[in-house]
Short mmCIF file of C-alpha atoms in Angstrom, two decimals:
data_model
loop_
_atom_site.label_atom_id
_atom_site.label_comp_id
_atom_site.label_asym_id
_atom_site.label_seq_id
_atom_site.Cartn_x
_atom_site.Cartn_y
_atom_site.Cartn_z
CA UNK A 1 26.22 67.31 -112.31
CA UNK A 2 29.68 65.69 -113.06
CA UNK A 3 30.67 64.29 -116.45
CA UNK A 4 30.27 60.62 -115.11
CA UNK A 5 26.80 61.35 -113.73
CA UNK A 6 25.80 63.05 -117.01
CA UNK A 7 26.98 59.88 -118.82
CA UNK A 8 24.93 57.63 -116.60
CA UNK A 9 21.78 59.46 -117.48
CA UNK A 10 22.13 59.24 -121.07
CA UNK A 11 19.52 57.08 -123.26
CA UNK A 12 22.44 55.21 -125.10
CA UNK A 13 23.84 53.92 -121.64
CA UNK A 14 20.43 52.93 -120.58
CA UNK A 15 19.95 51.11 -123.95
CA UNK A 16 23.18 49.10 -123.48
CA UNK A 17 22.29 48.05 -120.01
CA UNK A 18 18.87 46.93 -121.00
CA UNK A 19 20.17 45.01 -124.13
CA UNK A 20 22.72 43.15 -122.03
CA UNK A 21 20.13 42.19 -119.42
CA UNK A 22 17.45 41.23 -121.93
CA UNK A 23 19.57 39.13 -124.29
CA UNK A 24 21.57 37.40 -121.52
CA UNK A 25 18.40 36.76 -119.48
CA UNK A 26 16.82 34.93 -122.58
CA UNK A 27 20.10 32.96 -123.12
CA UNK A 28 20.16 31.93 -119.47
CA UNK A 29 16.39 30.99 -119.63
CA UNK A 30 17.09 28.72 -122.58
CA UNK A 31 19.92 27.06 -120.61
CA UNK A 32 17.65 26.53 -117.73
CA UNK A 33 15.21 24.82 -119.96
CA UNK A 34 18.17 22.65 -121.08
CA UNK A 35 18.51 21.38 -117.53
CA UNK A 36 14.99 19.74 -117.61
CA UNK A 37 16.33 16.26 -118.68
CA UNK A 38 18.77 16.34 -115.76
CA UNK A 39 16.02 16.78 -113.08
CA UNK A 40 14.80 13.08 -113.13
CA UNK A 41 18.49 11.94 -113.14
CA UNK A 42 20.11 14.04 -110.56
CA UNK A 43 17.76 16.59 -109.07
CA UNK A 44 20.34 18.20 -106.66
CA UNK A 45 22.81 18.79 -109.43
CA UNK A 46 20.04 20.32 -111.58
CA UNK A 47 19.27 22.50 -108.61
CA UNK A 48 22.90 23.72 -107.94
CA UNK A 49 23.31 24.38 -111.88
CA UNK A 50 20.03 26.61 -111.79
CA UNK A 51 21.30 28.35 -108.74
CA UNK A 52 24.36 29.54 -110.68
CA UNK A 53 22.25 30.45 -113.74
CA UNK A 54 19.71 32.39 -111.63
CA UNK A 55 22.57 34.33 -109.90
CA UNK A 56 23.84 35.20 -113.36
CA UNK A 57 20.50 37.08 -113.99
CA UNK A 58 19.71 38.49 -110.51
CA UNK A 59 23.18 39.69 -110.01
CA UNK A 60 22.78 42.11 -112.93
CA UNK A 61 20.22 43.87 -110.91
CA UNK A 62 22.44 43.99 -107.83
CA UNK A 63 25.28 45.36 -109.99
CA UNK A 64 22.98 48.09 -111.24
CA UNK A 65 22.28 49.14 -107.64
CA UNK A 66 25.80 48.63 -106.17
CA UNK A 67 28.25 49.54 -109.04
CA UNK A 68 26.43 51.59 -111.55
CA UNK A 69 24.32 53.76 -109.03
CA UNK A 70 26.89 53.38 -106.38
CA UNK A 71 24.22 52.97 -103.74
CA UNK A 72 25.71 52.25 -100.20
CA UNK A 73 23.96 49.87 -97.67
CA UNK A 74 24.85 50.27 -93.92
CA UNK A 75 24.03 47.06 -91.98
CA UNK A 76 22.90 47.40 -88.33
CA UNK A 77 22.96 44.09 -86.57
CA UNK A 78 24.19 42.09 -83.56
CA UNK A 79 27.93 41.10 -84.07
CA UNK A 80 27.30 37.66 -82.52
CA UNK A 81 24.51 36.93 -85.07
CA UNK A 82 26.59 38.22 -88.08
CA UNK A 83 28.95 35.25 -88.40
CA UNK A 84 25.83 33.06 -89.16
CA UNK A 85 24.43 35.06 -92.03
CA UNK A 86 24.90 33.21 -95.21
CA UNK A 87 25.75 29.96 -93.39
CA UNK A 88 22.20 28.84 -92.60
CA UNK A 89 18.67 28.77 -94.03
CA UNK A 90 16.54 31.58 -93.01
CA UNK A 91 13.18 33.42 -93.42
CA UNK A 92 13.78 37.20 -94.01
CA UNK A 93 10.87 39.50 -93.11
CA UNK A 94 11.14 42.61 -94.94
CA UNK A 95 9.30 45.97 -94.76
CA UNK A 96 7.65 46.91 -98.08
CA UNK A 97 7.83 50.77 -98.36
CA UNK A 98 10.01 51.56 -101.35
CA UNK A 99 10.22 50.91 -105.07
CA UNK A 100 13.64 49.37 -104.68
CA UNK A 101 13.18 47.47 -101.44
CA UNK A 102 13.23 44.10 -103.30
CA UNK A 103 16.50 45.21 -104.80
CA UNK A 104 17.98 46.10 -101.48
CA UNK A 105 16.87 42.52 -100.31
CA UNK A 106 18.62 40.93 -103.20
CA UNK A 107 21.72 43.01 -102.33
CA UNK A 108 21.60 41.77 -98.75
CA UNK A 109 21.53 38.24 -100.09
CA UNK A 110 24.52 38.96 -102.51
CA UNK A 111 26.67 40.34 -99.70
CA UNK A 112 26.37 36.93 -97.83
CA UNK A 113 26.50 34.59 -100.97
CA UNK A 114 22.81 33.46 -101.04
CA UNK A 115 21.49 35.48 -103.94
CA UNK A 116 21.41 32.62 -106.40
CA UNK A 117 19.44 30.37 -104.11
CA UNK A 118 17.20 33.06 -102.50
CA UNK A 119 13.45 32.44 -102.49
CA UNK A 120 10.37 34.59 -102.56
CA UNK A 121 6.57 34.22 -102.38
CA UNK A 122 5.45 35.56 -105.65
CA UNK A 123 2.28 36.03 -107.69
CA UNK A 124 1.46 32.89 -109.98
CA UNK A 125 1.24 35.14 -113.01
CA UNK A 126 5.00 35.95 -112.71
CA UNK A 127 5.93 32.38 -113.59
CA UNK A 128 4.88 33.04 -117.14
CA UNK A 129 6.99 36.14 -117.47
CA UNK A 130 10.38 35.55 -119.36
CA UNK A 131 13.78 36.36 -117.62
CA UNK A 132 12.76 36.89 -113.98
CA UNK A 133 9.58 34.84 -113.95
CA UNK A 134 11.23 31.83 -115.73
CA UNK A 135 14.41 32.06 -113.58
CA UNK A 136 11.99 31.90 -110.60
CA UNK A 137 10.29 28.87 -111.95
CA UNK A 138 13.51 26.82 -112.23
CA UNK A 139 14.71 28.21 -108.75
CA UNK A 140 11.53 26.52 -107.22
CA UNK A 141 10.14 29.94 -106.19
CA UNK A 142 6.95 29.63 -104.22
CA UNK A 143 3.98 31.07 -106.29
CA UNK A 144 0.40 31.78 -105.13
CA UNK A 145 -2.70 33.22 -106.53
CA UNK A 146 -3.56 35.26 -103.43
CA UNK A 147 -6.70 33.15 -103.01
CA UNK A 148 -6.00 31.40 -99.56
CA UNK A 149 -8.22 28.39 -100.01
CA UNK A 150 -6.56 27.58 -103.31
CA UNK A 151 -3.13 28.55 -102.09
CA UNK A 152 -2.89 26.47 -98.81
CA UNK A 153 -2.20 23.18 -100.28
CA UNK A 154 0.03 24.38 -103.32
CA UNK A 155 2.09 26.65 -101.08
CA UNK A 156 2.70 24.09 -98.48
CA UNK A 157 3.62 21.47 -101.15
CA UNK A 158 6.17 24.07 -102.70
CA UNK A 159 7.62 24.79 -99.20
CA UNK A 160 7.97 21.06 -98.49
CA UNK A 161 9.92 20.65 -101.57
CA UNK A 162 12.55 23.21 -100.30
CA UNK A 163 13.43 20.98 -97.20
CA UNK A 164 16.12 19.04 -98.90
CA UNK A 165 17.46 21.92 -101.07
CA UNK A 166 21.31 21.52 -101.41
CA UNK A 167 22.27 25.21 -100.90
CA UNK A 168 21.94 27.54 -98.13
CA UNK A 169 18.86 29.84 -98.93
CA UNK A 170 16.95 32.79 -97.64
CA UNK A 171 13.28 32.97 -97.96
CA UNK A 172 12.21 36.64 -98.38
CA UNK A 173 8.84 37.70 -97.20
CA UNK A 174 6.96 41.00 -97.52
CA UNK A 175 4.36 40.04 -94.97
CA UNK A 176 2.36 43.24 -95.66
CA UNK A 177 1.49 41.71 -98.97
CA UNK A 178 1.73 44.77 -101.00
CA UNK A 179 3.69 48.04 -100.88
CA UNK A 180 2.86 50.76 -98.46
CA UNK A 181 0.69 53.76 -99.66
CA UNK A 182 -1.30 56.31 -97.60
CA UNK A 183 -4.57 54.91 -99.00
CA UNK A 184 -3.55 51.38 -98.26
CA UNK A 185 -2.43 52.18 -94.82
CA UNK A 186 -5.56 53.97 -93.91
CA UNK A 187 -7.55 50.87 -94.89
CA UNK A 188 -5.23 48.62 -93.19
CA UNK A 189 -5.59 50.64 -89.93
CA UNK A 190 -9.45 50.21 -90.17
CA UNK A 191 -8.92 46.51 -90.11
CA UNK A 192 -6.55 46.86 -87.19
CA UNK A 193 -9.15 48.90 -85.35
CA UNK A 194 -12.05 46.31 -86.31
CA UNK A 195 -9.70 43.54 -84.84
CA UNK A 196 -8.66 45.26 -81.56
CA UNK A 197 -4.98 45.33 -82.80
CA UNK A 198 -2.45 48.24 -82.03
CA UNK A 199 -2.34 50.69 -84.96
CA UNK A 200 1.12 50.84 -86.99
CA UNK A 201 2.45 54.28 -88.17
CA UNK A 202 5.02 53.00 -90.73
CA UNK A 203 3.69 49.64 -91.96
CA UNK A 204 0.59 47.89 -93.19
CA UNK A 205 -1.08 45.23 -91.03
CA UNK A 206 0.85 41.96 -91.66
CA UNK A 207 -1.01 39.15 -93.41
CA UNK A 208 -0.25 36.26 -91.09
CA UNK A 209 -1.29 33.22 -93.08
CA UNK A 210 1.66 33.25 -95.56
CA UNK A 211 4.01 33.64 -92.79
CA UNK A 212 2.65 31.05 -90.50
CA UNK A 213 2.45 28.43 -93.35
CA UNK A 214 5.91 29.19 -94.25
CA UNK A 215 7.14 28.67 -90.61
CA UNK A 216 5.20 25.58 -90.26
CA UNK A 217 6.54 23.90 -93.37
CA UNK A 218 10.21 24.98 -93.09
CA UNK A 219 10.50 24.24 -89.46
CA UNK A 220 13.38 22.05 -88.97
CA UNK A 221 14.96 23.03 -92.34
CA UNK A 222 15.32 26.77 -91.54
CA UNK A 223 17.01 27.81 -88.22
CA UNK A 224 16.21 31.61 -87.95
CA UNK A 225 14.01 34.51 -88.85
CA UNK A 226 15.90 37.64 -89.93
CA UNK A 227 13.72 40.59 -89.03
CA UNK A 228 14.86 43.17 -91.48
CA UNK A 229 13.73 46.87 -91.50
CA UNK A 230 14.96 49.13 -94.27
CA UNK A 231 14.94 52.88 -94.56
CA UNK A 232 17.05 55.57 -96.71
CA UNK A 233 18.94 58.59 -95.33
CA UNK A 234 17.72 62.21 -95.89
CA UNK A 235 14.11 61.01 -96.28
CA UNK A 236 14.89 60.00 -99.75
CA UNK A 237 12.37 58.07 -101.84
CA UNK A 238 14.36 55.95 -104.09
CA UNK A 239 13.19 54.73 -107.50
CA UNK A 240 14.28 52.16 -110.04
CA UNK A 241 14.49 54.99 -112.65
CA UNK A 242 16.74 56.76 -110.43
CA UNK A 243 19.04 53.88 -110.14
CA UNK A 244 19.14 53.35 -113.83
CA UNK A 245 20.06 57.10 -114.17
CA UNK A 246 22.99 56.46 -111.60
CA UNK A 247 21.55 58.28 -108.87
CA UNK A 248 23.31 57.29 -105.60
CA UNK A 249 21.07 56.42 -102.50
CA UNK A 250 22.33 55.37 -98.96
CA UNK A 251 20.14 52.56 -97.33
CA UNK A 252 20.31 51.60 -93.78
CA UNK A 253 19.23 48.17 -92.82
CA UNK A 254 18.58 46.81 -89.35
CA UNK A 255 18.71 42.98 -88.96
CA UNK A 256 17.76 40.94 -85.93
CA UNK A 257 18.20 37.18 -85.92
CA UNK A 258 15.54 35.42 -84.12
CA UNK A 259 15.82 31.51 -83.69
CA UNK A 260 13.01 29.91 -85.38
CA UNK A 261 12.23 27.57 -82.37
CA UNK A 262 11.31 30.62 -80.33
CA UNK A 263 8.37 31.13 -82.74
CA UNK A 264 5.18 29.41 -81.52
CA UNK A 265 3.88 26.40 -83.52
CA UNK A 266 0.17 27.13 -82.97
CA UNK A 267 -1.19 29.16 -85.83
CA UNK A 268 -3.10 31.76 -83.73
CA UNK A 269 0.03 32.26 -81.52
CA UNK A 270 2.25 32.52 -84.41
CA UNK A 271 0.07 35.10 -85.90
CA UNK A 272 0.04 37.11 -82.71
CA UNK A 273 3.86 36.87 -82.53
CA UNK A 274 4.00 38.40 -86.13
CA UNK A 275 1.80 41.29 -85.17
CA UNK A 276 4.00 41.91 -82.17
CA UNK A 277 6.94 41.79 -84.50
CA UNK A 278 5.56 44.53 -86.61
CA UNK A 279 4.80 46.58 -83.64
CA UNK A 280 8.51 46.50 -82.75
CA UNK A 281 9.47 47.16 -86.52
CA UNK A 282 7.37 50.42 -86.18
CA UNK A 283 9.19 51.35 -83.05
CA UNK A 284 12.48 50.96 -84.94
CA UNK A 285 11.28 53.10 -87.87
CA UNK A 286 10.09 55.71 -85.37
CA UNK A 287 13.57 55.75 -83.73
CA UNK A 288 15.16 56.00 -87.25
CA UNK A 289 13.08 59.15 -88.18
CA UNK A 290 13.97 60.75 -84.78
CA UNK A 291 17.75 59.88 -84.58
CA UNK A 292 18.70 59.09 -88.19
CA UNK A 293 19.84 55.60 -87.28
CA UNK A 294 18.71 52.05 -86.08
CA UNK A 295 19.59 50.61 -82.78
CA UNK A 296 22.57 48.46 -82.30
CA UNK A 297 26.14 48.59 -83.85
CA UNK A 298 27.10 48.88 -87.35
CA UNK A 299 28.81 45.85 -89.00
CA UNK A 300 30.88 46.39 -92.18
CA UNK A 301 30.08 43.94 -95.09
CA UNK A 302 31.70 45.04 -98.27
CA UNK A 303 30.13 44.54 -101.66
CA UNK A 304 31.49 41.62 -103.44
CA UNK A 305 33.09 41.83 -107.15
CA UNK A 306 31.09 38.96 -108.65
CA UNK A 307 27.90 40.88 -109.64
CA UNK A 308 30.09 43.34 -111.51
CA UNK A 309 32.30 40.65 -113.20
CA UNK A 310 29.18 38.73 -114.18
CA UNK A 311 27.87 41.80 -115.93
CA UNK A 312 31.16 42.56 -117.63
CA UNK A 313 31.31 39.16 -118.96
CA UNK A 314 27.91 39.36 -120.50
CA UNK A 315 28.65 42.76 -121.83
CA UNK A 316 31.86 41.69 -123.54
CA UNK A 317 30.06 38.51 -124.98
CA UNK A 318 27.08 40.35 -126.39
CA UNK A 319 28.22 43.91 -127.21
CA UNK A 320 30.83 42.98 -129.78
CA UNK A 321 28.39 41.05 -132.26
CA UNK A 322 25.91 44.13 -131.75
CA UNK A 323 28.59 46.61 -132.67
CA UNK A 324 29.51 44.47 -135.80
CA UNK A 325 25.87 44.38 -136.79
CA UNK A 326 25.35 48.05 -136.39
CA UNK A 327 28.46 48.78 -138.55
CA UNK A 328 27.26 46.57 -141.26
CA UNK A 329 23.67 48.24 -141.17
CA UNK A 330 25.09 51.69 -141.23
CA UNK A 331 27.73 50.98 -143.98
CA UNK A 332 25.46 48.85 -146.26
CA UNK A 333 22.07 49.28 -145.23
CA UNK A 334 19.54 51.55 -146.88
CA UNK A 335 18.06 54.66 -145.18
CA UNK A 336 14.85 52.66 -144.49
CA UNK A 337 16.86 49.90 -142.75
CA UNK A 338 18.74 52.34 -140.61
CA UNK A 339 15.61 54.11 -139.67
CA UNK A 340 13.90 50.84 -138.78
CA UNK A 341 16.88 49.80 -136.61
CA UNK A 342 16.73 53.19 -134.75
CA UNK A 343 12.92 52.70 -134.27
CA UNK A 344 13.47 49.40 -132.87
CA UNK A 345 15.96 50.72 -130.21
CA UNK A 346 13.68 53.53 -129.42
CA UNK A 347 10.73 51.00 -128.97
CA UNK A 348 12.86 48.68 -126.88
CA UNK A 349 13.86 51.55 -124.63
CA UNK A 350 10.29 52.76 -124.30
CA UNK A 351 9.26 49.35 -123.36
CA UNK A 352 11.87 48.92 -120.52
CA UNK A 353 10.91 52.35 -119.38
CA UNK A 354 7.31 51.20 -119.10
CA UNK A 355 8.31 48.17 -117.17
CA UNK A 356 10.27 50.38 -114.90
CA UNK A 357 7.22 52.66 -114.44
CA UNK A 358 5.08 49.75 -113.26
CA UNK A 359 7.40 49.43 -110.20
CA UNK A 360 6.43 52.94 -109.21
CA UNK A 361 4.48 53.20 -105.90
CA UNK A 362 1.35 54.98 -107.53
CA UNK A 363 1.24 52.27 -110.21
CA UNK A 364 1.77 49.11 -107.75
CA UNK A 365 -0.42 46.42 -107.00
CA UNK A 366 -4.15 47.19 -106.11
CA UNK A 367 -3.98 44.33 -103.59
CA UNK A 368 -5.04 45.85 -100.30
CA UNK A 369 -6.19 49.05 -102.08
CA UNK A 370 -9.86 48.29 -101.63
CA UNK A 371 -12.44 50.82 -100.33
CA UNK A 372 -13.97 48.13 -98.12
CA UNK A 373 -12.29 46.75 -95.01
CA UNK A 374 -9.86 43.64 -95.76
CA UNK A 375 -9.37 40.45 -93.96
CA UNK A 376 -5.66 40.67 -92.95
CA UNK A 377 -5.37 37.34 -91.66
#
């Protein structure tokens, strides 16, 4: 282990990164709240401001992956489609196999300048979580309760609100609904067998309703679907804790641009189209495991400096007053004060480690992890 790698694995470095992220995030959340009076006056301006504020939070996670960890991402795609990326609204269909696949999706957005305006379909509970949840609320993220009868109307309404969005955006969808595990895969394939659908080897059966309602409500506003299939070299299983420790991974991402007007409008036909798409994604993964690469040419899209510059800005802004405070505590404080400060730092670190631990695959969502067969419509 080199000196730099040893430094990246140290508790103090993690504490600094977490401190900058948490405090800057709360400041940005406060600034987002301050935009509330602007919404009824100039909705589009409020949206543009919140895109920039949202970028200032999300890009810190991207900087952690790209600049701290040094993780590389190789893009396989059609050179004719490549010039359109970032210049049109799109629905991005991602596989859900890894702890950091959401972070790779954000990195894909950042490389093409749509990170601040990117959208996802997220659990309703996340809207009440500070930092990411509040950021998403002001970015008009589509929230759902995972109860279809309740979600149908609210999700459709949220999607309709995006039709006049002033920035180009990508709507990121994990159609499998939950992260891949062997247990979930076994149950999902039982559902496939009961429905007479071809079994998948590397994916869960896609849940079609969320995809279909997204296509229906964004048709005319979104021009394409980006079928995106992610894997990592050397059979690595990347973790968010590994990224925080500065471990470098190498991701390969295969992206196909599919014009939205080629997707059937009928819901049943749209669902069948999505099932066929996942059968093709399974074939791409099979090819990757056999050959170590995805089909198609490699297109170079270098990382942009803005995520790093954003983090450096917040670090300079927040670390100086923290340093002054610590010097004052050490020089003038009692032993009890010093010990209390140290205990607070340890507690903050443990809290962040706990949150990171919740992203681990074996601690992921229980959605789709039932012993009884599920309805995967």
